[in-house]
């Protein structure tokens, strides 16, 4: 963890946010999840971090906000959270780094665009995260959390979570 910063900047705040994990998928940070909309410095050196909730009904957002404030306080940064729901978060906001980390962790990242997937109903993993086979089958619409579906690879026979587009 970083030591206390005497004159924190917006960049410092982003660097700290990069150390705050998504509670549901701890391999990616809240920055990589794409839920940080803005970081602004106020006149009294208090920062406002604008966060958008991920999925309605996902209880993780409370934990995320608490973790963000705790990490910033630990570094000596005064901050508060501002919540915004517009524009709404979609899986399209997960960064390239975030997607690569999901894949390395064995979770198939969202495949394609959230808006397109909901239009076509064609929301399924591109390939098995373990062996890259595209020969996969859906086991359950709900995996370890409601945000994910449980799939199985027909070739290597391993089950895996798919981070659904939404
Ligand atoms: Zn496989």
XYZ file of N, CA and C and ligand atoms in Angstrom:
499
model
N 0.853 -1.201 0.000
C 0.000 0.000 0.000
C 0.884 1.244 0.000
N 0.407 2.296 -0.651
C 1.199 3.532 -0.680
C 1.262 4.172 0.702
N 2.319 4.903 0.959
C 2.410 5.680 2.191
C 1.519 6.902 2.070
N 1.384 7.611 3.157
C 0.558 8.805 3.153
C 1.136 9.839 2.182
N 0.263 10.390 1.351
C 0.691 11.368 0.351
C 0.402 12.763 0.913
N 1.408 13.646 0.907
C 1.192 14.961 1.523
C 0.372 15.902 0.638
N 0.640 15.888 -0.664
C -0.139 16.750 -1.561
C -0.699 15.907 -2.701
N -1.766 15.177 -2.407
C -2.272 14.256 -3.430
C -2.827 14.984 -4.655
N -2.631 14.361 -5.799
C -3.168 14.893 -7.054
C -4.227 13.919 -7.578
N -4.904 14.336 -8.615
C -5.890 13.461 -9.256
C -5.210 12.169 -9.722
N -3.984 12.283 -10.245
C -3.252 11.093 -10.687
C -2.993 10.143 -9.534
N -2.649 10.706 -8.361
C -2.438 9.863 -7.178
C -3.714 9.096 -6.836
N -4.841 9.802 -6.928
C -6.115 9.157 -6.602
C -6.369 8.000 -7.572
N -6.110 8.216 -8.859
C -6.282 7.128 -9.831
C -5.349 5.954 -9.516
N -4.112 6.283 -9.105
C -3.154 5.216 -8.782
C -3.661 4.393 -7.595
N -4.283 5.050 -6.625
C -4.831 4.329 -5.469
C -6.040 3.498 -5.899
N -6.878 4.068 -6.762
C -8.064 3.329 -7.225
C -7.654 2.045 -7.954
N -6.488 2.093 -8.602
C -6.003 0.910 -9.310
C -5.685 -0.232 -8.328
N -5.525 0.096 -7.025
C -5.235 -0.941 -6.017
C -6.509 -1.447 -5.334
N -7.661 -0.879 -5.671
C -8.920 -1.288 -5.022
C -9.584 -2.348 -5.892
N -9.710 -3.572 -5.372
C -10.282 -4.630 -6.214
C -11.800 -4.582 -6.279
N -12.335 -5.122 -7.353
C -13.757 -5.404 -7.442
C -14.034 -6.545 -6.459
N -14.925 -6.363 -5.469
C -15.147 -7.426 -4.482
C -15.625 -8.742 -5.096
N -16.318 -8.661 -6.222
C -16.839 -9.889 -6.828
C -15.779 -10.618 -7.639
N -14.945 -9.875 -8.308
C -13.889 -10.466 -9.134
C -12.592 -9.759 -8.756
N -11.962 -10.199 -7.653
C -10.847 -9.418 -7.086
C -9.614 -9.305 -7.974
N -9.571 -10.034 -9.084
C -8.401 -9.889 -9.965
C -8.438 -8.582 -10.741
N -9.596 -7.938 -10.833
C -9.628 -6.661 -11.536
C -9.929 -5.537 -10.554
N -9.384 -4.366 -10.860
C -9.580 -3.208 -9.992
C -10.869 -2.490 -10.378
N -11.285 -1.586 -9.485
C -12.496 -0.807 -9.797
C -12.284 0.055 -11.042
N -11.024 0.432 -11.302
C -10.739 1.194 -12.536
C -10.938 0.309 -13.756
N -10.402 -0.929 -13.667
C -10.521 -1.845 -14.809
C -11.968 -2.284 -15.028
N -12.733 -2.321 -13.940
C -14.159 -2.631 -14.061
C -14.892 -1.507 -14.798
N -14.328 -0.309 -14.752
C -14.904 0.806 -15.519
C -16.018 1.540 -14.792
N -16.060 1.432 -13.462
C -17.158 2.084 -12.727
C -16.782 3.463 -12.212
N -15.501 3.877 -12.375
C -15.085 5.206 -11.934
C -15.350 6.182 -13.080
N -16.276 7.111 -12.872
C -16.631 8.037 -13.941
C -15.785 9.300 -13.912
N -15.364 9.723 -12.719
C -14.597 10.961 -12.632
C -13.903 11.044 -11.282
N -12.784 11.781 -11.262
C -12.110 12.143 -10.017
C -11.884 13.648 -10.096
N -12.413 14.378 -9.115
C -12.267 15.838 -9.137
C -11.729 16.319 -7.800
N -10.884 17.328 -7.869
C -10.354 17.911 -6.643
C -11.163 19.151 -6.296
N -11.618 19.185 -5.035
C -12.389 20.344 -4.581
C -11.484 21.419 -4.015
N -12.033 22.570 -3.630
C -11.231 23.695 -3.142
C -10.481 23.392 -1.835
N -10.976 22.469 -1.027
C -10.316 22.177 0.247
C -9.465 20.906 0.160
N -9.007 20.570 -1.061
C -8.216 19.363 -1.289
C -8.978 18.099 -0.924
N -10.287 18.196 -0.976
C -11.078 16.983 -0.832
C -11.460 16.533 -2.240
N -11.264 15.252 -2.489
C -11.548 14.721 -3.816
C -12.949 14.121 -3.852
N -13.589 14.272 -4.991
C -14.880 13.623 -5.216
C -14.662 12.546 -6.271
N -14.972 11.301 -5.889
C -14.848 10.178 -6.816
C -16.255 9.806 -7.263
N -16.504 9.950 -8.554
C -17.829 9.630 -9.081
C -17.845 8.166 -9.520
N -18.759 7.414 -8.901
C -18.840 5.970 -9.114
C -20.227 5.635 -9.638
N -20.283 4.739 -10.602
C -21.585 4.298 -11.086
C -21.806 2.862 -10.637
N -23.010 2.552 -10.122
C -23.245 1.171 -9.705
C -23.189 0.247 -10.919
N -22.750 -0.987 -10.696
C -22.640 -1.894 -11.828
C -24.005 -2.402 -12.250
N -24.534 -3.353 -11.549
C -25.765 -3.976 -11.996
C -26.801 -3.769 -10.917
N -27.985 -3.457 -11.304
C -29.019 -3.271 -10.284
C -29.202 -4.602 -9.558
N -29.313 -4.546 -8.272
C -29.454 -5.773 -7.498
C -28.121 -6.385 -7.120
N -27.037 -5.834 -7.629
C -25.729 -6.330 -7.223
C -25.353 -5.624 -5.918
N -25.236 -6.361 -4.828
C -24.981 -5.701 -3.542
C -23.556 -5.179 -3.418
N -22.723 -5.457 -4.417
C -21.296 -5.147 -4.308
C -21.003 -3.657 -4.208
N -21.897 -2.815 -4.689
C -21.553 -1.394 -4.785
C -21.280 -0.774 -3.414
N -22.033 -1.181 -2.398
C -21.789 -0.662 -1.052
C -20.366 -0.990 -0.616
N -19.989 -2.231 -0.805
C -18.648 -2.679 -0.428
C -17.597 -1.931 -1.229
N -17.876 -1.710 -2.502
C -16.921 -1.006 -3.358
C -16.699 0.414 -2.837
N -17.784 1.122 -2.527
C -17.650 2.497 -2.039
C -16.855 2.545 -0.736
N -17.131 1.619 0.166
C -16.420 1.576 1.444
C -14.926 1.305 1.205
N -14.641 0.370 0.306
C -13.244 0.032 0.013
C -12.496 1.211 -0.613
N -13.172 1.950 -1.473
C -12.539 3.099 -2.129
C -12.167 4.155 -1.084
N -13.128 4.490 -0.221
C -12.871 5.504 0.803
C -11.761 5.034 1.745
N -11.806 3.765 2.127
C -10.800 3.234 3.048
C -9.402 3.308 2.439
N -9.278 2.940 1.161
C -7.970 2.961 0.505
C -7.436 4.390 0.406
N -8.318 5.332 0.110
C -7.886 6.723 -0.024
C -7.506 7.301 1.342
N -8.307 6.985 2.357
C -8.003 7.482 3.708
C -6.658 6.951 4.192
N -6.404 5.697 3.895
C -5.149 5.081 4.311
C -3.949 5.809 3.708
N -4.137 6.354 2.508
C -3.074 7.106 1.846
C -3.106 8.584 2.235
N -3.993 8.952 3.152
C -4.062 10.332 3.607
C -4.823 11.241 2.669
N -5.670 10.661 1.827
C -6.434 11.463 0.868
C -7.865 11.615 1.382
N -8.303 12.871 1.486
C -9.688 13.120 1.867
C -10.547 12.964 0.625
N -11.611 12.158 0.737
C -12.427 11.933 -0.451
C -13.844 11.579 -0.068
N -14.734 11.834 -1.003
C -16.104 11.375 -0.841
C -16.567 10.768 -2.161
N -17.616 9.986 -2.041
C -18.157 9.283 -3.209
C -19.386 10.018 -3.706
N -19.440 10.193 -5.007
C -20.666 10.679 -5.622
C -21.158 9.557 -6.528
N -22.427 9.188 -6.364
C -22.967 8.114 -7.204
C -23.674 8.716 -8.400
N -23.515 8.069 -9.532
C -24.243 8.504 -10.715
C -24.770 7.260 -11.408
N -25.943 7.391 -12.009
C -26.461 6.252 -12.765
C -26.586 6.602 -14.241
N -26.064 7.780 -14.600
C -26.171 8.201 -15.989
C -24.828 8.728 -16.476
N -24.224 8.202 -17.518
C -24.748 7.060 -18.282
C -24.574 5.767 -17.486
N -25.500 4.822 -17.643
C -25.409 3.583 -16.868
C -24.178 2.762 -17.254
N -23.655 2.050 -16.264
C -22.526 1.156 -16.512
C -22.993 -0.027 -17.337
N -22.181 -0.430 -18.297
C -22.423 -1.703 -18.985
C -21.102 -2.453 -19.013
N -21.161 -3.706 -19.384
C -19.927 -4.491 -19.461
C -18.976 -3.928 -20.519
N -19.487 -3.073 -21.413
C -18.604 -2.424 -22.396
C -17.557 -1.545 -21.708
N -17.840 -1.128 -20.467
C -16.921 -0.241 -19.747
C -15.725 -0.976 -19.144
N -15.751 -2.298 -19.144
C -14.592 -3.045 -18.631
C -13.426 -2.817 -19.591
N -12.278 -2.415 -19.039
C -11.150 -2.059 -19.899
C -10.513 -3.304 -20.527
N -9.672 -3.072 -21.528
C -8.945 -4.170 -22.171
C -8.110 -4.940 -21.150
N -7.431 -4.194 -20.246
C -6.624 -4.854 -19.202
C -7.516 -5.714 -18.324
N -8.693 -5.163 -17.987
C -9.643 -5.903 -17.152
C -10.079 -7.193 -17.823
N -10.360 -7.135 -19.128
C -10.789 -8.326 -19.867
C -9.683 -9.375 -19.903
N -8.449 -8.909 -20.108
C -7.313 -9.837 -20.158
C -7.138 -10.528 -18.806
N -7.335 -9.766 -17.721
C -7.181 -10.355 -16.391
C -8.293 -11.354 -16.091
N -9.519 -11.045 -16.507
C -10.628 -11.984 -16.318
C -10.303 -13.312 -16.994
N -9.838 -13.207 -18.227
C -9.520 -14.399 -19.017
C -8.424 -15.209 -18.331
N -7.382 -14.522 -17.847
C -6.270 -15.205 -17.175
C -6.749 -15.877 -15.890
N -7.806 -15.348 -15.308
C -8.360 -15.875 -14.059
C -9.318 -17.036 -14.335
N -9.618 -17.296 -15.603
C -10.507 -18.396 -15.965
C -11.957 -17.994 -16.116
N -12.214 -16.681 -16.205
C -13.575 -16.186 -16.434
C -13.629 -15.639 -17.854
N -14.568 -16.154 -18.652
C -14.705 -15.635 -20.007
C -15.264 -14.220 -19.932
N -14.556 -13.229 -20.496
C -15.047 -11.845 -20.436
C -16.273 -11.658 -21.321
N -17.040 -10.590 -21.081
C -18.201 -10.332 -21.921
C -17.800 -10.297 -23.394
N -18.617 -10.921 -24.207
C -18.280 -11.084 -25.618
C -19.088 -10.087 -26.423
N -18.426 -9.067 -26.913
C -19.104 -8.100 -27.766
C -19.779 -7.012 -26.971
N -20.636 -6.277 -27.634
C -21.223 -5.080 -27.051
C -22.490 -5.406 -26.274
N -22.654 -4.768 -25.117
C -23.809 -5.028 -24.264
C -25.116 -4.724 -24.974
N -25.169 -3.588 -25.678
C -26.427 -3.211 -26.323
C -26.761 -4.183 -27.450
N -25.733 -4.624 -28.179
C -25.960 -5.541 -29.284
C -26.404 -6.911 -28.771
N -25.764 -7.373 -27.681
C -26.099 -8.683 -27.134
C -27.551 -8.722 -26.676
N -28.035 -7.617 -26.078
C -29.413 -7.629 -25.597
C -30.388 -7.578 -26.769
N -29.954 -6.972 -27.887
C -30.824 -6.912 -29.063
C -30.937 -8.267 -29.745
N -29.821 -8.954 -29.876
C -29.815 -10.197 -30.635
C -30.059 -11.405 -29.755
N -29.942 -11.242 -28.433
C -30.057 -12.387 -27.537
C -28.898 -13.353 -27.702
N -27.848 -12.884 -28.346
C -26.720 -13.760 -28.661
C -25.562 -13.456 -27.720
N -25.804 -13.722 -26.434
C -24.805 -13.388 -25.423
C -24.161 -14.667 -24.912
N -23.043 -15.022 -25.487
C -22.338 -16.208 -25.020
C -20.836 -16.006 -25.160
N -20.056 -16.801 -24.402
C -18.599 -16.591 -24.436
C -18.026 -16.857 -25.821
N -16.976 -16.113 -26.144
C -16.308 -16.320 -27.432
C -15.644 -17.695 -27.469
N -15.019 -18.058 -26.324
C -14.302 -19.332 -26.281
C -14.076 -19.729 -24.832
N -13.720 -20.986 -24.631
C -13.330 -21.482 -23.313
C -12.073 -20.738 -22.855
N -12.074 -20.170 -21.628
C -10.891 -19.418 -21.187
C -9.684 -20.311 -20.920
N -9.897 -21.611 -20.849
C -8.788 -22.508 -20.520
C -8.115 -23.063 -21.764
N -8.916 -23.502 -22.738
C -8.310 -24.157 -23.917
C -8.664 -23.450 -25.218
N -9.423 -22.342 -25.163
C -9.748 -21.558 -26.358
C -10.727 -22.256 -27.288
N -11.256 -23.407 -26.874
C -12.248 -24.073 -27.725
C -13.514 -23.228 -27.784
N -14.146 -23.172 -28.963
C -15.407 -22.445 -29.077
C -16.588 -23.397 -28.881
N -16.286 -24.644 -28.552
C -17.285 -25.681 -28.373
C -17.724 -25.702 -26.901
N -18.647 -24.804 -26.538
C -19.037 -24.674 -25.137
C -20.549 -24.800 -24.999
N -20.995 -25.163 -23.801
C -22.437 -25.269 -23.564
C -22.813 -24.569 -22.268
N -24.031 -24.028 -22.264
C -24.551 -23.334 -21.084
C -25.036 -24.367 -20.070
N -24.555 -24.269 -18.828
C -25.066 -25.134 -17.757
C -26.138 -24.420 -16.955
N -25.904 -23.124 -16.667
C -26.863 -22.379 -15.857
C -26.746 -20.901 -16.183
N -27.876 -20.207 -16.261
C -27.860 -18.769 -16.511
C -27.173 -18.020 -15.377
N -27.103 -18.662 -14.200
C -26.513 -17.986 -13.051
C -25.336 -18.805 -12.523
N -24.168 -18.192 -12.548
C -22.959 -18.834 -12.052
C -22.735 -18.495 -10.598
N -21.490 -18.178 -10.232
C -21.164 -17.894 -8.841
C -21.862 -16.621 -8.358
N -22.203 -15.726 -9.272
C -23.043 -14.568 -8.949
C -24.040 -14.411 -10.090
N -25.086 -13.609 -9.860
C -26.109 -13.441 -10.901
C -25.563 -12.707 -12.117
N -24.391 -12.069 -11.975
C -23.795 -11.346 -13.090
C -23.121 -12.302 -14.076
N -22.975 -13.551 -13.666
C -22.242 -14.489 -14.514
C -23.124 -15.707 -14.818
N -22.821 -16.351 -15.929
C -23.481 -17.600 -16.283
C -22.443 -18.711 -16.195
N -22.928 -19.916 -15.916
C -22.013 -21.052 -15.802
C -22.028 -21.848 -17.105
N -20.864 -21.988 -17.684
C -20.702 -22.747 -18.930
C -19.798 -23.946 -18.699
N -19.809 -24.853 -19.660
C -18.826 -25.925 -19.640
C -18.227 -26.044 -21.026
N -16.946 -26.317 -21.040
C -16.265 -26.547 -22.303
C -16.463 -28.004 -22.683
N -16.937 -28.242 -23.893
C -17.194 -29.625 -24.324
C -15.876 -30.332 -24.634
N -14.861 -29.580 -25.019
C -13.567 -30.196 -25.357
C -12.728 -30.545 -24.125
N -12.447 -29.531 -23.260
C -11.610 -29.853 -22.094
C -12.465 -30.220 -20.875
N -13.797 -30.101 -21.003
C -14.767 -30.526 -20.004
C -14.736 -29.703 -18.716
N -14.021 -28.591 -18.716
C -13.970 -27.750 -17.515
C -15.141 -26.774 -17.505
N -15.808 -26.648 -16.345
C -16.805 -25.583 -16.221
C -16.117 -24.235 -16.044
N -16.751 -23.182 -16.492
C -16.177 -21.844 -16.279
C -17.289 -20.814 -16.212
N -16.999 -19.696 -15.559
C -17.938 -18.584 -15.466
C -17.813 -17.707 -16.706
N -18.945 -17.241 -17.169
C -18.970 -16.253 -18.249
C -19.574 -14.972 -17.698
N -18.836 -13.889 -17.823
C -19.287 -12.563 -17.368
C -20.268 -12.058 -18.419
N -21.544 -12.109 -18.099
C -22.559 -11.804 -19.102
C -22.529 -10.330 -19.524
N -22.858 -10.097 -20.772
C -23.013 -8.727 -21.260
C -24.248 -8.117 -20.613
N -24.110 -6.920 -20.117
C -25.294 -6.200 -19.672
C -24.927 -4.758 -19.413
Zn -11.818 -25.802 -22.722
